[in-house]
Coordinates of N, CA and C in Angstrom, one line a residue:
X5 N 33.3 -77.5 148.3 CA 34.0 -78.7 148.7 C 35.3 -78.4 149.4
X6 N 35.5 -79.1 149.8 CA 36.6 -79.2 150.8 C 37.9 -80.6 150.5
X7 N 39.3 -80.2 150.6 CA 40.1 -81.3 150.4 C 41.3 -81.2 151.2
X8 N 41.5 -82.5 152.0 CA 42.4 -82.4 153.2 C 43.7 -83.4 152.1
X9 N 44.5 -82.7 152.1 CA 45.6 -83.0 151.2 C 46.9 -83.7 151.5
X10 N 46.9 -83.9 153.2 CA 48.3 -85.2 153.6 C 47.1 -85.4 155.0
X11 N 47.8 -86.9 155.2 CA 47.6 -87.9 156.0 C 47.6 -87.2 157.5
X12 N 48.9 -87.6 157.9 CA 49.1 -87.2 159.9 C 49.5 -85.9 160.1
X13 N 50.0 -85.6 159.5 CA 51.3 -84.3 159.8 C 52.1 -84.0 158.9
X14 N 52.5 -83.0 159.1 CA 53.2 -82.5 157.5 C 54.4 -81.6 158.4
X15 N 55.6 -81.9 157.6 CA 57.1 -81.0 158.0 C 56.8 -79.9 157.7
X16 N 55.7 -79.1 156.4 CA 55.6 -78.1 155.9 C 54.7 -76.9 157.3
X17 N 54.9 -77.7 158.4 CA 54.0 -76.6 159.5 C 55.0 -76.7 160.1
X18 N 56.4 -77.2 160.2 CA 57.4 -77.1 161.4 C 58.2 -76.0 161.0
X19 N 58.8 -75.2 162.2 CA 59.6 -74.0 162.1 C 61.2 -74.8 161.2
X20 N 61.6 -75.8 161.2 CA 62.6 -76.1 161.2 C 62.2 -75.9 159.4
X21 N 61.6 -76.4 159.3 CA 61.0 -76.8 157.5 C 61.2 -74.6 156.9
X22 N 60.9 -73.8 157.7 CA 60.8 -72.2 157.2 C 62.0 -71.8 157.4
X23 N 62.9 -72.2 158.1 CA 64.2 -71.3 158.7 C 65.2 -71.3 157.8
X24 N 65.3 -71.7 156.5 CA 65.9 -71.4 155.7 C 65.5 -70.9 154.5
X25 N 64.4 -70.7 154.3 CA 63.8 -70.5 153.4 C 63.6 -68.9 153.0
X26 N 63.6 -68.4 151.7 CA 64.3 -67.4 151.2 C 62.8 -65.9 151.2
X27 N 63.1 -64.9 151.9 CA 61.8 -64.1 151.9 C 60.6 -64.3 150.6
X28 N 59.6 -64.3 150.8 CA 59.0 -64.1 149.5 C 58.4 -62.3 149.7
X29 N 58.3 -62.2 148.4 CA 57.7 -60.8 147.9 C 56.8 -60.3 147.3
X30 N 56.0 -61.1 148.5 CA 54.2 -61.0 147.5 C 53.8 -59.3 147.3
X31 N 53.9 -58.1 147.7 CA 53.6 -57.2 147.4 C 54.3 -56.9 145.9
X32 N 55.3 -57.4 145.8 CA 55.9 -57.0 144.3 C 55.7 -57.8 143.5
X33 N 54.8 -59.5 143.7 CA 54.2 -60.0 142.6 C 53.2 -60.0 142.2
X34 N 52.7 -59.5 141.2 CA 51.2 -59.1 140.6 C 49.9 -59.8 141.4
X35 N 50.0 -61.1 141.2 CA 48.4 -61.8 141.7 C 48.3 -61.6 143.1
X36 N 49.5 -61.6 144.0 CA 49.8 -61.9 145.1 C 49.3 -60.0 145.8
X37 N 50.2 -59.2 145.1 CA 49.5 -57.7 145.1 C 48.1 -57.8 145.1
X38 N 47.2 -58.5 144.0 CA 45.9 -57.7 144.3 C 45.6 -58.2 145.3
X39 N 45.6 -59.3 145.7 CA 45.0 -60.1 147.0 C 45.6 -59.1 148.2
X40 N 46.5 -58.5 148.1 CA 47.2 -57.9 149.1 C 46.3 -56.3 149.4
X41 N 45.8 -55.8 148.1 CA 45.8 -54.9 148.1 C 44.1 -54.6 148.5
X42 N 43.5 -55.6 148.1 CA 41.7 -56.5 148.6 C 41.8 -56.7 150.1
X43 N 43.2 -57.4 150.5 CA 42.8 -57.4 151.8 C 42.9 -55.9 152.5
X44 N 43.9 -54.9 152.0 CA 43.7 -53.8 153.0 C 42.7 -53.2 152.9
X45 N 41.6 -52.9 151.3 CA 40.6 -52.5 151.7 C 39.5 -53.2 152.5
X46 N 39.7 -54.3 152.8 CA 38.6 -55.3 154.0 C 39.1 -54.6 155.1
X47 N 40.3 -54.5 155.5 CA 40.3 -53.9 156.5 C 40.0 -52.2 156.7
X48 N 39.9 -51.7 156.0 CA 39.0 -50.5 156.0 C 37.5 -50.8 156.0
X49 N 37.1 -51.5 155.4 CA 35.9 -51.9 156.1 C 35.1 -52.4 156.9
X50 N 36.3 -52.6 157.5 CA 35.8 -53.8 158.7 C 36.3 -52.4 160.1
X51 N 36.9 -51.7 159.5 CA 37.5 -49.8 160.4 C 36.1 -49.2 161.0
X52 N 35.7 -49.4 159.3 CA 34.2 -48.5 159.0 C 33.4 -49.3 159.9
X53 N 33.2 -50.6 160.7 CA 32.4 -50.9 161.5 C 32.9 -51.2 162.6
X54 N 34.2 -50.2 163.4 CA 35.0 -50.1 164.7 C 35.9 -51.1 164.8
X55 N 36.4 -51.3 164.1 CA 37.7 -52.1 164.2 C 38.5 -51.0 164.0
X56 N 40.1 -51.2 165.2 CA 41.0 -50.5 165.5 C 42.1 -50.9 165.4
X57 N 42.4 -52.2 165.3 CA 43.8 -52.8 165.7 C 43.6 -54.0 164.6
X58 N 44.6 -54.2 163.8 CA 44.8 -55.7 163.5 C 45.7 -56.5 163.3
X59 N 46.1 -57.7 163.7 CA 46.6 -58.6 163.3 C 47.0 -59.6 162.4
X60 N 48.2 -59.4 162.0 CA 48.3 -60.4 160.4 C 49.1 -61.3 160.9
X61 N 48.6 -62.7 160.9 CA 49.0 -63.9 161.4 C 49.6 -64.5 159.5
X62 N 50.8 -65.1 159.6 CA 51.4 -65.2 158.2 C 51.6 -64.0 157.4
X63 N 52.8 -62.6 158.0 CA 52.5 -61.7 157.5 C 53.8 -61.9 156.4
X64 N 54.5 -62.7 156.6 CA 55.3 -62.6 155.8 C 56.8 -61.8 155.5
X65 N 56.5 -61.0 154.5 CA 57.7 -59.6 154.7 C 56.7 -58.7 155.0
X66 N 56.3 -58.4 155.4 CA 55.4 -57.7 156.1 C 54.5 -56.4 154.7
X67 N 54.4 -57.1 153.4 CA 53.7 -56.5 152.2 C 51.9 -55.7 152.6
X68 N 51.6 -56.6 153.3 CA 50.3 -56.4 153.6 C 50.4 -54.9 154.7
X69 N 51.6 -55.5 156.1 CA 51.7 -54.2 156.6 C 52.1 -53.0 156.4
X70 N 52.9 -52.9 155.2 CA 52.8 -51.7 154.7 C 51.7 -51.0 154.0
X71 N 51.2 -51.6 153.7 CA 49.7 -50.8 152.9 C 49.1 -50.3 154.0
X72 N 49.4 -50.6 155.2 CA 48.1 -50.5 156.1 C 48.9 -49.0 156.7
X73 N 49.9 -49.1 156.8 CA 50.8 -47.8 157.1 C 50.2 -46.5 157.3
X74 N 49.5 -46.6 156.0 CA 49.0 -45.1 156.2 C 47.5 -45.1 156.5
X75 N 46.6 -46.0 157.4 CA 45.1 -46.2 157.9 C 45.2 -45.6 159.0
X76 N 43.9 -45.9 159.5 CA 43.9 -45.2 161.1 C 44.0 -46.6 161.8
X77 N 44.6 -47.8 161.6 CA 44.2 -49.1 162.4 C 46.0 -49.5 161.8
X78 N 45.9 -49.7 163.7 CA 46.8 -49.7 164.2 C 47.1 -52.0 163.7
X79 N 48.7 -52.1 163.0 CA 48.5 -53.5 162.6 C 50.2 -54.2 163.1
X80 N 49.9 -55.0 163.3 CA 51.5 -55.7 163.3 C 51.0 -57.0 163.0
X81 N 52.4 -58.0 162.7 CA 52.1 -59.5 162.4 C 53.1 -60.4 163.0
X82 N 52.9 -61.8 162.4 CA 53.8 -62.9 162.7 C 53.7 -63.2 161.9
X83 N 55.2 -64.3 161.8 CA 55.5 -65.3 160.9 C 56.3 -66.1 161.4
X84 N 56.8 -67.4 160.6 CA 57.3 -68.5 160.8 C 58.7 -68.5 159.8
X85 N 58.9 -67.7 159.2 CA 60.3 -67.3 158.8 C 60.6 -66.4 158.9
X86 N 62.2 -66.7 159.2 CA 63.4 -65.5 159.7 C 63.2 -64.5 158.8
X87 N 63.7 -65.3 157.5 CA 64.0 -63.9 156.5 C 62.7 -63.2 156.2
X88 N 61.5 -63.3 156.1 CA 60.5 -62.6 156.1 C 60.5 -61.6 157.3
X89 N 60.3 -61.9 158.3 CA 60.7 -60.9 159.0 C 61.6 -60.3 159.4
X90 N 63.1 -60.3 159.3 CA 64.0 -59.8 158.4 C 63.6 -58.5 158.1
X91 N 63.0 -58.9 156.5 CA 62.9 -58.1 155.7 C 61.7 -56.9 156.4
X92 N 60.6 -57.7 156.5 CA 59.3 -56.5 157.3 C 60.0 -55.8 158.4
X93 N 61.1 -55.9 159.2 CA 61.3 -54.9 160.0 C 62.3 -54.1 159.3
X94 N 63.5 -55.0 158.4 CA 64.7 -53.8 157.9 C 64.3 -53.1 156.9
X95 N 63.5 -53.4 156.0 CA 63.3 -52.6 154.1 C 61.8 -51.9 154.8
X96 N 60.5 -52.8 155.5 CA 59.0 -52.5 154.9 C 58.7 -51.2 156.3
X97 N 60.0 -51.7 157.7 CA 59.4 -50.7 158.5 C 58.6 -50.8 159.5
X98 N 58.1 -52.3 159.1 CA 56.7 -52.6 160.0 C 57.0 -53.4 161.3
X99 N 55.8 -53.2 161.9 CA 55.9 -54.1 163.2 C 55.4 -55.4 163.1
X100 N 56.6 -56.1 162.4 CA 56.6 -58.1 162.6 C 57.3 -58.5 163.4
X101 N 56.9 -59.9 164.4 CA 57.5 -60.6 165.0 C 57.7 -62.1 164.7
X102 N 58.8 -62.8 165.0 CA 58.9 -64.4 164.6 C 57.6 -65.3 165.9
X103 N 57.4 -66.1 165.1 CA 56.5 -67.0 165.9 C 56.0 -67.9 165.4
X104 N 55.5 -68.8 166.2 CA 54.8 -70.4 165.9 C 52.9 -69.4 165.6
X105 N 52.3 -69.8 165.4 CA 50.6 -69.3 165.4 C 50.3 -70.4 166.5
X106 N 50.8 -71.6 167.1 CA 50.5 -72.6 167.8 C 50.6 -71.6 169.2
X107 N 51.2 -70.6 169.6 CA 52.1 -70.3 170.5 C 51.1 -70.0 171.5
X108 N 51.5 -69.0 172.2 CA 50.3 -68.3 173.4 C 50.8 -67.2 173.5
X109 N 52.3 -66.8 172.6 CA 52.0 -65.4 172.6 C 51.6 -64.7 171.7
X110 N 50.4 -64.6 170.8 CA 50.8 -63.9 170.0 C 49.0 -62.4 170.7
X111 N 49.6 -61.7 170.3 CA 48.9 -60.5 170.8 C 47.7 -60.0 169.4
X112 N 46.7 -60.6 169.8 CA 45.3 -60.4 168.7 C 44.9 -59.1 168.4
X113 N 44.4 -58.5 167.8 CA 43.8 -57.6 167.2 C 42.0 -57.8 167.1
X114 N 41.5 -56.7 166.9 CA 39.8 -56.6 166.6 C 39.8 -57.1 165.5
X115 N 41.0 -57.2 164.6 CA 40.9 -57.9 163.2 C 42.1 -59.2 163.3
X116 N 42.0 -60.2 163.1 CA 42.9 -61.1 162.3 C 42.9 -61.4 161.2
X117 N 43.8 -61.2 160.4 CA 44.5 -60.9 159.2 C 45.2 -62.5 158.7
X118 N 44.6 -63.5 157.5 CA 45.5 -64.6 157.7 C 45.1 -64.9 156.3
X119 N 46.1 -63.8 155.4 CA 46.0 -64.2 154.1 C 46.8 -65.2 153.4
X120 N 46.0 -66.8 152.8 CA 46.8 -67.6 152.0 C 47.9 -68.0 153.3
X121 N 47.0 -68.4 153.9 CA 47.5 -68.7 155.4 C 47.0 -70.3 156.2
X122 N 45.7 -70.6 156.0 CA 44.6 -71.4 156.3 C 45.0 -73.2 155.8
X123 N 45.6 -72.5 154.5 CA 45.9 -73.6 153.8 C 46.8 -74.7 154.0
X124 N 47.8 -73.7 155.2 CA 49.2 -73.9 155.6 C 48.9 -74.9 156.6
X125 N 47.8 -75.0 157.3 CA 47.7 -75.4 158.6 C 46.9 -76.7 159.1
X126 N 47.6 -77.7 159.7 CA 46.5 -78.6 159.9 C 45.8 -78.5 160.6
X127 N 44.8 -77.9 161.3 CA 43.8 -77.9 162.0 C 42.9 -77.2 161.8
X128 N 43.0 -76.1 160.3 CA 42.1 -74.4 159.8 C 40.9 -74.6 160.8
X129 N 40.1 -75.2 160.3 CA 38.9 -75.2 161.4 C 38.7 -74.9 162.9
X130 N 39.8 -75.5 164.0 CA 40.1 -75.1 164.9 C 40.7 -73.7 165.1
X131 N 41.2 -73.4 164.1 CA 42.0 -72.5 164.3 C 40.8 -71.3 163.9
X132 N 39.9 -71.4 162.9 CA 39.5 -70.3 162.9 C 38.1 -70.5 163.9
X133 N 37.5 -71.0 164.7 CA 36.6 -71.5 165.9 C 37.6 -70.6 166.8
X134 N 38.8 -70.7 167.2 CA 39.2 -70.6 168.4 C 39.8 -68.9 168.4
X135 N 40.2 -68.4 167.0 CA 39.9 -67.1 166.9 C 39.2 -65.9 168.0
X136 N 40.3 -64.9 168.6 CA 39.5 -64.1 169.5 C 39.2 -63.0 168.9
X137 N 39.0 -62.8 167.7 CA 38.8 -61.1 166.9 C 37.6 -61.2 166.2
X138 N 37.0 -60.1 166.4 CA 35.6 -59.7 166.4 C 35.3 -60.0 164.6
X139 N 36.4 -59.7 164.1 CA 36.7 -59.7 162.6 C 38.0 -60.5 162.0
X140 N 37.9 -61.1 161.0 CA 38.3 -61.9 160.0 C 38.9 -62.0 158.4
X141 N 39.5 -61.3 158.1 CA 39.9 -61.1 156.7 C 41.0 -62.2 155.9
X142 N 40.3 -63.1 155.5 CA 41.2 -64.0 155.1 C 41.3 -65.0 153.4
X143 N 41.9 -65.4 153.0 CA 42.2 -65.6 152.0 C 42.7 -67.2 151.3
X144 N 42.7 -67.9 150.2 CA 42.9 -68.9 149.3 C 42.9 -69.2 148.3
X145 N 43.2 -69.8 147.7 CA 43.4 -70.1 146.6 C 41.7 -70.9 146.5
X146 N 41.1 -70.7 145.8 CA 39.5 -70.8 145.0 C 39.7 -72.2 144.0
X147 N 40.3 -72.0 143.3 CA 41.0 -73.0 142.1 C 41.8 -74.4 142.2
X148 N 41.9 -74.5 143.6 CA 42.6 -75.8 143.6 C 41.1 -77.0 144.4
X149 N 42.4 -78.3 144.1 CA 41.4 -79.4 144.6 C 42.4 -80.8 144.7
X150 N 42.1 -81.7 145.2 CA 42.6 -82.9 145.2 C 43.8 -82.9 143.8
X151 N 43.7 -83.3 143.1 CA 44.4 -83.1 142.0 C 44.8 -82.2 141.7
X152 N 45.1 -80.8 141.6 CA 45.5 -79.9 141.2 C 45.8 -78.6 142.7
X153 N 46.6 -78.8 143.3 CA 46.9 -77.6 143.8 C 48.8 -77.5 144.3
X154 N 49.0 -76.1 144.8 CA 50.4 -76.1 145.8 C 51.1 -77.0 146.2
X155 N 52.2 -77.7 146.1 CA 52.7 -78.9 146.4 C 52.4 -78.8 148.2
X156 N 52.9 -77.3 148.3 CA 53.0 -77.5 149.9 C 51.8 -77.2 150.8
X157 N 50.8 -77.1 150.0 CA 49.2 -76.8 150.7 C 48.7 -78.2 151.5
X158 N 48.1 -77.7 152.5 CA 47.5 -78.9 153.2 C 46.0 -78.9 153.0
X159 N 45.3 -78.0 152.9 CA 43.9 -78.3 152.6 C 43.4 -77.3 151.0
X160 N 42.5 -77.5 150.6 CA 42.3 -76.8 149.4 C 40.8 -76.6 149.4
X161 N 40.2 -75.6 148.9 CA 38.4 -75.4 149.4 C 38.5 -74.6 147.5
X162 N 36.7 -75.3 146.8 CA 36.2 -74.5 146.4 C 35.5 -72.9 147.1
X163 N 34.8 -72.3 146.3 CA 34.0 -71.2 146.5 C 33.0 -71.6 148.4
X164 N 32.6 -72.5 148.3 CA 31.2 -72.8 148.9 C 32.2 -73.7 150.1
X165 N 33.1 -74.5 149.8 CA 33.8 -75.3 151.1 C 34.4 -74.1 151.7
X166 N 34.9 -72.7 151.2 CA 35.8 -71.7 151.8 C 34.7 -71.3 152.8
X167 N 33.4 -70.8 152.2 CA 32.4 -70.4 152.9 C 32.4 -71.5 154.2
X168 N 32.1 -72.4 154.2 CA 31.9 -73.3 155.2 C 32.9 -73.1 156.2
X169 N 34.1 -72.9 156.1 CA 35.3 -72.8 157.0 C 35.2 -71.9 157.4
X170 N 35.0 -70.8 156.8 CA 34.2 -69.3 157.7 C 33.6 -69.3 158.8
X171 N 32.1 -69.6 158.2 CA 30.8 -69.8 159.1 C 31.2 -70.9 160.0
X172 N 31.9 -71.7 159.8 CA 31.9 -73.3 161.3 C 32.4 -72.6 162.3
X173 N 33.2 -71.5 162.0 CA 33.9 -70.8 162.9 C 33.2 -69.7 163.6
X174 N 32.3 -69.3 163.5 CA 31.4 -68.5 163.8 C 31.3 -67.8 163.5
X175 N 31.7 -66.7 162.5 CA 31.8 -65.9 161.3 C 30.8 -66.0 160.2
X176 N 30.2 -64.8 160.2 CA 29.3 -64.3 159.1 C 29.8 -63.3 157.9
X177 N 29.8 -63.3 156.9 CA 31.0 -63.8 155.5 C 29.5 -62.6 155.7
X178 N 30.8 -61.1 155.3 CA 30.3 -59.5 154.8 C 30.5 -59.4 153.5
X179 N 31.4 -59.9 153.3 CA 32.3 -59.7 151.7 C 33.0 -60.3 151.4
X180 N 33.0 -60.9 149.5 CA 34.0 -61.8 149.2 C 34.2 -61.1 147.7
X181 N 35.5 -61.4 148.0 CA 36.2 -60.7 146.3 C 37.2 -61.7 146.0
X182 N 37.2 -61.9 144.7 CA 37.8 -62.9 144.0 C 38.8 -62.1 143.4
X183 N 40.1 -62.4 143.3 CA 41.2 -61.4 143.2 C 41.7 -62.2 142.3
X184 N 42.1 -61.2 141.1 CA 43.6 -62.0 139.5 C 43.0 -63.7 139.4
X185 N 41.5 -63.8 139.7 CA 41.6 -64.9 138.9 C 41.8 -66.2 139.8
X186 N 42.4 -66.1 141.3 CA 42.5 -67.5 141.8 C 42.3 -67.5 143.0
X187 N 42.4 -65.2 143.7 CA 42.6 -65.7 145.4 C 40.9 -65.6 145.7
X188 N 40.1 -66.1 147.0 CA 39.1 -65.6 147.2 C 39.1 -64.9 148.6
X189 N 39.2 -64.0 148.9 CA 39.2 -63.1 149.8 C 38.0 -62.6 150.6
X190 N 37.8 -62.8 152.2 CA 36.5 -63.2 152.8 C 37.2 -61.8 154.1
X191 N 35.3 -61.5 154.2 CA 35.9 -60.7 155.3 C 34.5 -60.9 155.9
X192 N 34.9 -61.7 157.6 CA 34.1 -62.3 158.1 C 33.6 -61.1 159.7
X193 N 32.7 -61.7 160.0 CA 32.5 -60.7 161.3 C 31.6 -61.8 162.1
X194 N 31.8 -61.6 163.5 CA 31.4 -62.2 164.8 C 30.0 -61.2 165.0
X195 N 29.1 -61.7 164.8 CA 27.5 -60.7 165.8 C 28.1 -61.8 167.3
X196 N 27.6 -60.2 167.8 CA 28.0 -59.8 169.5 C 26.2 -60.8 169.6

């Protein structure tokens, strides 16, 4: 199932709504780690079938890009807060940039990377249809629904509605790992 969680629009997608808002440190918090740590091995497997470059759209402090640091796949990201990227270029090292995901600059990868990201967004569907990377590693909360989720989440999917948001997009679901209990972690691929 699937649950669309505000009406028209939400402040929680505008840059003005993230620009003060304080880095978060998902590599240093447990549940948030494994999901982090699930997604870098997707992307080694998604290596192991020619992927070379990826893209992490909502990279955050750049947690994810540091794991990838030492792969042969080459990764940078975006985000929608200062202080996160901030932090991913001064402490983690990585290659983050600020940006809208709405934008037309952001420079894709054979992989896009958009962990606990989907949720943020009014249009997920579009967004993952209009996707130009051959591969897909992405991520949600499994656990929530109408009544029970994120204050600031805009959509919420069981097991089987995550699947659906996948495949509508044209994505064939290689692997799914369920991480600490709440994230579900999908690593999708495009047949040529």
């Amino acid at each position: 199932m699937e649950w669309k969680l505000f009406d028209k629009d939400s402040d929680f997608t505008k840059a003005e709504w993230y620009w003060d808002r304080e880095a978060a440190h998902h590599l240093e918090e447990i549940g948030h780690r494994d999901r982090l740590l699930v997604a870098r091995n997707l992307v080694l497997e998604a290596h192991a079938m020619g992927a070379k470059t990826a893209v992490d759209l909502g990279c955050g402090d750049g947690g994810l890009l540091q794991l990838l640091k030492d792969t042969p796949v080459k990764a940078w990201g975006y985000d929608l807060m200062p202080k996160n990227i901030e932090h991913a270029v001064a402490v983690r090292d990585v290659d983050a940039r600020y940006t809208d995901f709405n934008s037309n600059d952001i420079e894709y990868g054979d992989i896009t990377i958009m962990t606990e990201v989907l949720e943020h967004m009014i249009d997920p569907h579009k967004i993952v249809r209009e996707l130009p990377s051959k591969f897909l590693i992405a991520s949600s909360p499994y656990n929530e629904n109408d009544k029970n989720h994120y204050e600031f989440h805009l959509w919420a999917w069981n097991q089987q509605g995550y699947d659906a948001l996948i495949t509508q997009g044209g994505y064939r679901i290689v692997n799914k790992i369920y991480s600490d209990g709440w994230s579900q972690v999908v690593l999708g691929v495009r047949d040529e």
